[in-house]
PDB file of C-alpha atoms in Angstrom:
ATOM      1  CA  UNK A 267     125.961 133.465  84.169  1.00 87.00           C
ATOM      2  CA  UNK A 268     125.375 131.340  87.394  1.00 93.00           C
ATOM      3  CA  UNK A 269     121.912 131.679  87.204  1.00 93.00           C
ATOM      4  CA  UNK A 270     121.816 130.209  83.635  1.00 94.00           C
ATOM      5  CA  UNK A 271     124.220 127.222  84.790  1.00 94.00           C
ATOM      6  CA  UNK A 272     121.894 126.957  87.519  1.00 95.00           C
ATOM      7  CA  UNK A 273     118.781 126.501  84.917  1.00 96.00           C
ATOM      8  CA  UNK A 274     120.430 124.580  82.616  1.00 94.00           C
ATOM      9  CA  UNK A 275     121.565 122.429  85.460  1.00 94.00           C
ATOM     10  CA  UNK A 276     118.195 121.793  87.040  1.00 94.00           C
ATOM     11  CA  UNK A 277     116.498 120.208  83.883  1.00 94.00           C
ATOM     12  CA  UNK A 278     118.943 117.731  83.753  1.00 93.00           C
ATOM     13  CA  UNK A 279     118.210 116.596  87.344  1.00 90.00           C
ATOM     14  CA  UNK A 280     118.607 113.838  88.352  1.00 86.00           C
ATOM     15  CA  UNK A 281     121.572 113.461  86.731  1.00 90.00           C
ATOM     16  CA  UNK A 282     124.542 112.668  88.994  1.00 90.00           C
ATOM     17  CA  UNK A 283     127.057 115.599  87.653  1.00 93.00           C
ATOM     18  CA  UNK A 284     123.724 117.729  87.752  1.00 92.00           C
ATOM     19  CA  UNK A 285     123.484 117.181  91.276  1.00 92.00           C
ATOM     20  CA  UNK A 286     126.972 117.618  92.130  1.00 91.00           C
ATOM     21  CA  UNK A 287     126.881 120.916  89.627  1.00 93.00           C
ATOM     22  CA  UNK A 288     124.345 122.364  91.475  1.00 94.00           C
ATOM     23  CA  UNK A 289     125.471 121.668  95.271  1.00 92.00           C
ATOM     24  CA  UNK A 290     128.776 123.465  94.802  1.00 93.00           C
ATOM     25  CA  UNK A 291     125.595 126.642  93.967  1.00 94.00           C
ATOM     26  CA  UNK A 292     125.736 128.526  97.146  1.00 94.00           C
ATOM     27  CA  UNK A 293     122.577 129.064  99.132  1.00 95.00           C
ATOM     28  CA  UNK A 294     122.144 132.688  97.993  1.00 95.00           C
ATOM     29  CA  UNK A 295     122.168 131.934  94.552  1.00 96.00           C
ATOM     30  CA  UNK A 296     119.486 129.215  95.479  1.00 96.00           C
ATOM     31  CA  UNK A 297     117.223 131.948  96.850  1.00 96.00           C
ATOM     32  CA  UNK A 298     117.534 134.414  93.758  1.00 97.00           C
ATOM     33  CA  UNK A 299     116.720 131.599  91.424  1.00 97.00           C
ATOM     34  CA  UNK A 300     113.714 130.440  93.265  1.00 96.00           C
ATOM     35  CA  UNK A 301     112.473 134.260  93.270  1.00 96.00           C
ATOM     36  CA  UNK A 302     112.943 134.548  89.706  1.00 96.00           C
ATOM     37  CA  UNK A 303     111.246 131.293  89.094  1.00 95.00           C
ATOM     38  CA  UNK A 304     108.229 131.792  91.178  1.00 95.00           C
ATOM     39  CA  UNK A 305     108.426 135.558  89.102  1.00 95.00           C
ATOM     40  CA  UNK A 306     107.735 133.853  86.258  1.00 94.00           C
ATOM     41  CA  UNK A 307     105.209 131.533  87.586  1.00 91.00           C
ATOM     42  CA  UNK A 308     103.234 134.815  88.378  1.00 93.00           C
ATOM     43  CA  UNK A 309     103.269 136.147  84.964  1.00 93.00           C
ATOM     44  CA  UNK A 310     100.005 134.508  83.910  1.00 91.00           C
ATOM     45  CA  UNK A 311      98.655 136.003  86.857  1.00 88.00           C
ATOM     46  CA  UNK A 312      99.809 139.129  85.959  1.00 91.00           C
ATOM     47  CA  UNK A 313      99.264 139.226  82.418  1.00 89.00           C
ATOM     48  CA  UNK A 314      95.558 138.340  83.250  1.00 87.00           C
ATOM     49  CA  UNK A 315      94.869 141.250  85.982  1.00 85.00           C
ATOM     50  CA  UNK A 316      96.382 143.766  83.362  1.00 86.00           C
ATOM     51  CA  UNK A 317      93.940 142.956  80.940  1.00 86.00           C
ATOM     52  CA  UNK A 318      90.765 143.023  83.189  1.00 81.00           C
ATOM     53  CA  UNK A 319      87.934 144.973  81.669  1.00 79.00           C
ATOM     54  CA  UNK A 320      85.911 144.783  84.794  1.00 80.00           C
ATOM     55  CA  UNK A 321      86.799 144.194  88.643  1.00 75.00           C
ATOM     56  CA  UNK A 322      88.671 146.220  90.876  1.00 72.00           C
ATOM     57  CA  UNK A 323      91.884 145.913  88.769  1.00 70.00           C
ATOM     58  CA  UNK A 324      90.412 147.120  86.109  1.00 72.00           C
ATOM     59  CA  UNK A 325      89.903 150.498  87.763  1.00 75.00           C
ATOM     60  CA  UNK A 326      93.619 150.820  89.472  1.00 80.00           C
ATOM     61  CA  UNK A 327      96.323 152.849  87.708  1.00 85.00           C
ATOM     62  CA  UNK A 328      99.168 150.839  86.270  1.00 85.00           C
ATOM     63  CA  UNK A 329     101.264 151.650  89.615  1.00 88.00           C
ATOM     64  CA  UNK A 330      99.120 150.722  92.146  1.00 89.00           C
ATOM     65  CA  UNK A 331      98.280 147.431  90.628  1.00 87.00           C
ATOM     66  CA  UNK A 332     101.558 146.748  90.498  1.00 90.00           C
ATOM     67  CA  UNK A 333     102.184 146.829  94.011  1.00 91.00           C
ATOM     68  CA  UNK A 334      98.963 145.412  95.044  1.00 89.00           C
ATOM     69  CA  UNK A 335      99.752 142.033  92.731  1.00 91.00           C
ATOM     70  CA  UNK A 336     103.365 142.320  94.673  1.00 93.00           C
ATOM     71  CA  UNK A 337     102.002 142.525  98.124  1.00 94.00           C
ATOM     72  CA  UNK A 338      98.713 140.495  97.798  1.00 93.00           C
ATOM     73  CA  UNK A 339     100.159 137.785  95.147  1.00 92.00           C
ATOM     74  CA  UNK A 340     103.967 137.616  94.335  1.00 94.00           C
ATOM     75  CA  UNK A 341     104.797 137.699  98.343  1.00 95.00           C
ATOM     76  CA  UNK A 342     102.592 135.213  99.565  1.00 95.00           C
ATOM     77  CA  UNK A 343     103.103 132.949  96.736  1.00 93.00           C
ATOM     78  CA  UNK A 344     106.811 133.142  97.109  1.00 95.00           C
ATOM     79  CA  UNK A 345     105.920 132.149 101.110  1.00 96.00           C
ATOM     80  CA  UNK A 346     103.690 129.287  99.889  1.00 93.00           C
ATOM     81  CA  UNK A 347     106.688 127.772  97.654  1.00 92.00           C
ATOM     82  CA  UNK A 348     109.268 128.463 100.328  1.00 95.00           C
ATOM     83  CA  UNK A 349     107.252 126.650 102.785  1.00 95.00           C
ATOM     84  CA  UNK A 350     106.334 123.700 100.164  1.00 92.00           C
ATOM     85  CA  UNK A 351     110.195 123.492  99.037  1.00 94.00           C
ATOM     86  CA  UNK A 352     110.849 123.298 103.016  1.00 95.00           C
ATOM     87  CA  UNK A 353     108.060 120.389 103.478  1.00 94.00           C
ATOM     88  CA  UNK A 354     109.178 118.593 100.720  1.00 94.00           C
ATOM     89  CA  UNK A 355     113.258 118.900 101.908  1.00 95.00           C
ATOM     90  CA  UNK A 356     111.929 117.415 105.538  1.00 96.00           C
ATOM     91  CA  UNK A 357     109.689 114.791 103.603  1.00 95.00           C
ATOM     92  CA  UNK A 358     113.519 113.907 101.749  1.00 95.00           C
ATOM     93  CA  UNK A 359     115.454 113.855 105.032  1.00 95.00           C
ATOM     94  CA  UNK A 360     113.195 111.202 106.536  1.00 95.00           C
ATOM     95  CA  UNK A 361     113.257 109.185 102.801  1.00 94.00           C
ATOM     96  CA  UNK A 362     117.160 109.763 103.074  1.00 94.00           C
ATOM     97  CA  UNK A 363     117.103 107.903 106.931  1.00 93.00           C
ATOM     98  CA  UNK A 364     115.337 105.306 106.091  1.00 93.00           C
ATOM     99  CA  UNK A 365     117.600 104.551 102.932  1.00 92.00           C
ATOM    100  CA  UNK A 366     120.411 105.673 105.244  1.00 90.00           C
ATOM    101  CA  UNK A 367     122.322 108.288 103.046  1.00 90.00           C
ATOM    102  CA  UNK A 368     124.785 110.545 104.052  1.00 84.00           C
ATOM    103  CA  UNK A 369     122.723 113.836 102.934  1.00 90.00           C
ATOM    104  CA  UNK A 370     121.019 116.304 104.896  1.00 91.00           C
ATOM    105  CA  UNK A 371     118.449 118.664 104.827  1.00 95.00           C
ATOM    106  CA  UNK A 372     120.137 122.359 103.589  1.00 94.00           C
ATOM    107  CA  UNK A 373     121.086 119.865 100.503  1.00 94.00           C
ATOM    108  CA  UNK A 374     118.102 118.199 100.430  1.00 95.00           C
ATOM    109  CA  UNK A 375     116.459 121.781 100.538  1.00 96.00           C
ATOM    110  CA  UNK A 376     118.578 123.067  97.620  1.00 96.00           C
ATOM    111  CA  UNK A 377     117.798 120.012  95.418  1.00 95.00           C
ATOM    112  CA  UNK A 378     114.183 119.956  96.326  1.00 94.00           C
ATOM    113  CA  UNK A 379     114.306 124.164  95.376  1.00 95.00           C
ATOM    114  CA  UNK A 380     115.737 123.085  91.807  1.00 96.00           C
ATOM    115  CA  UNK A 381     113.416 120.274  91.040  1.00 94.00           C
ATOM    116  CA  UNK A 382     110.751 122.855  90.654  1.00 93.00           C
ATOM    117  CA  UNK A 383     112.228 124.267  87.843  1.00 94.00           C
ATOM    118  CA  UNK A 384     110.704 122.172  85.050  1.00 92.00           C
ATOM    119  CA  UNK A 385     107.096 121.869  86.543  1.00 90.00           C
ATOM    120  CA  UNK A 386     107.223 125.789  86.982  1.00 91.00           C
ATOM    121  CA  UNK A 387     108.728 126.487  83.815  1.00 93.00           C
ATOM    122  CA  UNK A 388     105.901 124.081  82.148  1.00 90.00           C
ATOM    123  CA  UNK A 389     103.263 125.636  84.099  1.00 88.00           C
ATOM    124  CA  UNK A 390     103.910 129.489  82.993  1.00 91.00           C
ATOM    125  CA  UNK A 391     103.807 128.170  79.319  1.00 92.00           C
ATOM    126  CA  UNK A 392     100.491 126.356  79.461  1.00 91.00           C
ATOM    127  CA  UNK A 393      98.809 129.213  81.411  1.00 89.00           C
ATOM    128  CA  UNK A 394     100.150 132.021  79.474  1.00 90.00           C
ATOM    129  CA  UNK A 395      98.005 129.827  76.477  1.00 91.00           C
ATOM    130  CA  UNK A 396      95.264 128.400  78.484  1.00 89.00           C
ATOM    131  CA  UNK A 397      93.221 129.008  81.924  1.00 85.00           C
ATOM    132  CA  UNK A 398      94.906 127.378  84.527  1.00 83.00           C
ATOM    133  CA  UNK A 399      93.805 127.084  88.110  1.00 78.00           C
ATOM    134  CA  UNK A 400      97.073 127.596  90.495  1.00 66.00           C
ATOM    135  CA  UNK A 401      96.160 124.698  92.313  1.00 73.00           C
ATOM    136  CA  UNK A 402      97.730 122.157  89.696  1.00 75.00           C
ATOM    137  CA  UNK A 403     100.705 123.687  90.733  1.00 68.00           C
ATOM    138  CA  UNK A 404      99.822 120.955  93.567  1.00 75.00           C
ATOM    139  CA  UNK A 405     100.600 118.307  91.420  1.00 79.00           C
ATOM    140  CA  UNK A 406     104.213 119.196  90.810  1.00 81.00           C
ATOM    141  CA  UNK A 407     104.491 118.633  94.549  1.00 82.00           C
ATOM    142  CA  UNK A 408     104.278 114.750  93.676  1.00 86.00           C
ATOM    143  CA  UNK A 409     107.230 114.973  90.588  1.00 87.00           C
ATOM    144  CA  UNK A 410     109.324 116.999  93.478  1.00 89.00           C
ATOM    145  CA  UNK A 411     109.194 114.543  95.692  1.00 90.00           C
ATOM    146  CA  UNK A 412     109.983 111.793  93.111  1.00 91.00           C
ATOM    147  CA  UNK A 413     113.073 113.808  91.998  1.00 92.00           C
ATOM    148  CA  UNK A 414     114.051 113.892  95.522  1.00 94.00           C
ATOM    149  CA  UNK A 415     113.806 110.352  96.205  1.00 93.00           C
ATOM    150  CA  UNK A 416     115.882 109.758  92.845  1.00 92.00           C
ATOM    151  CA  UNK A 417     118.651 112.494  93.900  1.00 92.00           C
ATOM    152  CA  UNK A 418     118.864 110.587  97.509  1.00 93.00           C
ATOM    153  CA  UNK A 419     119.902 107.200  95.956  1.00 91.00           C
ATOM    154  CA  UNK A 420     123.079 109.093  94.079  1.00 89.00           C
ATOM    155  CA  UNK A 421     124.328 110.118  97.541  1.00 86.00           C
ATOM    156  CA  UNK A 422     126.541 107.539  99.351  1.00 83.00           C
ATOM    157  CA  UNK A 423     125.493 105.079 102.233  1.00 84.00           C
ATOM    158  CA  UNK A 424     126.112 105.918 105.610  1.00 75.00           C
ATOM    159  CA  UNK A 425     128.824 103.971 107.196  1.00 76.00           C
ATOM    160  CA  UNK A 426     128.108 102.404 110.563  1.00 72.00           C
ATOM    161  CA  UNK A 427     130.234 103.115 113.469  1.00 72.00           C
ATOM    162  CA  UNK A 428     130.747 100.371 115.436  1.00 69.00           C
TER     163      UNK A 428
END
């Protein structure tokens, strides 16, 4: 049920009580979602090694392709996103100093984690009908990063000590 609050939750971004919805989300939940997500980035992928007629995959049993898109896909495109969420959350936490807002980075992590939702969930559809090359998943780095700097300005203003 959280996970589905969480989706339905992250395509309203960057709506204020979105943002606030999804903070209270702890940090394990995060994780999960993102997993699932990037699972079902890698269905194209999948679906598309499954129906080789020729190539190495082609000659695997069901099993062992399995594991081999697991090891050699899934896993390091679940690192790549990870990392990318990461840069993205550090790219927000310099945005959010210079506008000097009180958020920091585990949030800014979080939100940057659930901005991917729509691009990913767009993505999936489009290559499950058409060839896609995974590299315009590139391009959802820029809408990220615009989400981000939209989600800073909700947060308050630091207040200066004197």
């Amino acid at each position: 049920m959280i996970l589905l609050q969480a989706f339905l939750n992250s395509v309203k971004l960057p709506n204020k009580q979105a943002i606030f919805k999804l903070n209270r989300i702890g940090m394990d939940i995060t994780l999960l979602y993102m997993s699932i997500l990037v699972l079902l980035v890698s269905i194209p992928s999948l679906a598309e090694r499954l129906t080789a007629t020729d190539g190495a995959s082609a000659d695997m049993q069901l099993i062992l392709l399995l594991v081999y898109f697991f090891i050699f896909y899934y896993l390091p495109l679940i690192t790549m996103v990870f990392l990318l969420i990461s840069l993205v959350a550090y790219i927000g936490t310099g945005i959010s100093r210079l506008m000097k807002r009180k958020i920091r980075f585990p949030i800014l992590w979080k939100m940057s984690a659930y901005t991917t939702t729509i691009p990913f969930v767009l993505y999936t559809v489009i290559a499950l009908i058409f060839k896609v090359d995974v590299m315009y998943l590139w391009l959802f780095l820029i809408s990220s990063l615009f989400f981000i700097i939209k989600i800073i300005t909700v947060y308050p203003r630091r207040k200066i000590r004197k």
